Amino acid sequence: MILAAFFDATRERLKRDGVRVVDEKRNWRGERQYFISPQSAFGVLIQIWEGLQ
């Protein structure tokens, strides 16, 4: 899991670079999150979320 300090900018950069970003929603704590598809990450599902401050 990766905590992204620049959540929106990171997501947009990944998409612009052709990375498949999936399942953009909030988790049970209300934090925004998304996943990088295993198709774009050598078979690994990567979760990125915005921690509450």
XYZ file of C-alpha atoms in Angstrom:
53
model
C 0.000 0.000 0.000
C 1.175 3.503 -0.807
C 0.116 6.701 0.951
C 0.177 9.454 -1.662
C 0.796 13.012 -0.448
C -0.334 14.473 -3.786
C -3.310 12.194 -4.359
C -5.006 13.897 -7.328
C -1.785 14.819 -9.100
C -0.434 11.286 -8.704
C -3.629 9.722 -10.098
C -3.716 12.073 -13.089
C -0.034 11.501 -13.841
C -0.521 7.729 -13.760
C -3.502 7.943 -16.117
C -1.663 10.293 -18.464
C 1.248 7.839 -18.583
C -1.101 5.008 -19.589
C -1.394 3.225 -16.241
C -4.763 1.519 -15.733
C -6.323 3.057 -12.605
C -9.407 1.231 -11.281
C -11.971 1.339 -8.463
C -11.782 5.002 -7.503
C -13.902 5.404 -4.352
C -13.802 6.022 -0.608
C -12.859 3.309 1.865
C -14.691 2.521 5.112
C -12.807 5.340 6.931
C -13.868 7.919 4.335
C -10.445 8.180 2.693
C -10.312 8.406 -1.094
C -8.525 5.495 -2.723
C -7.848 3.838 -6.045
C -5.982 0.825 -7.296
C -3.438 0.321 -10.051
C -4.543 -2.667 -12.093
C -2.299 -5.728 -12.121
C -2.270 -5.367 -15.925
C -0.208 -2.194 -15.454
C 1.918 -3.396 -12.521
C 3.503 -6.715 -13.531
C 0.676 -8.732 -11.949
C 0.550 -6.828 -8.650
C -2.544 -4.969 -7.414
C -1.403 -1.658 -5.880
C -3.616 0.381 -3.555
C -3.128 4.132 -3.230
C -5.098 6.138 -0.702
C -5.336 9.634 0.679
C -4.928 9.564 4.445
C -7.040 11.848 6.582
C -5.065 14.591 8.270
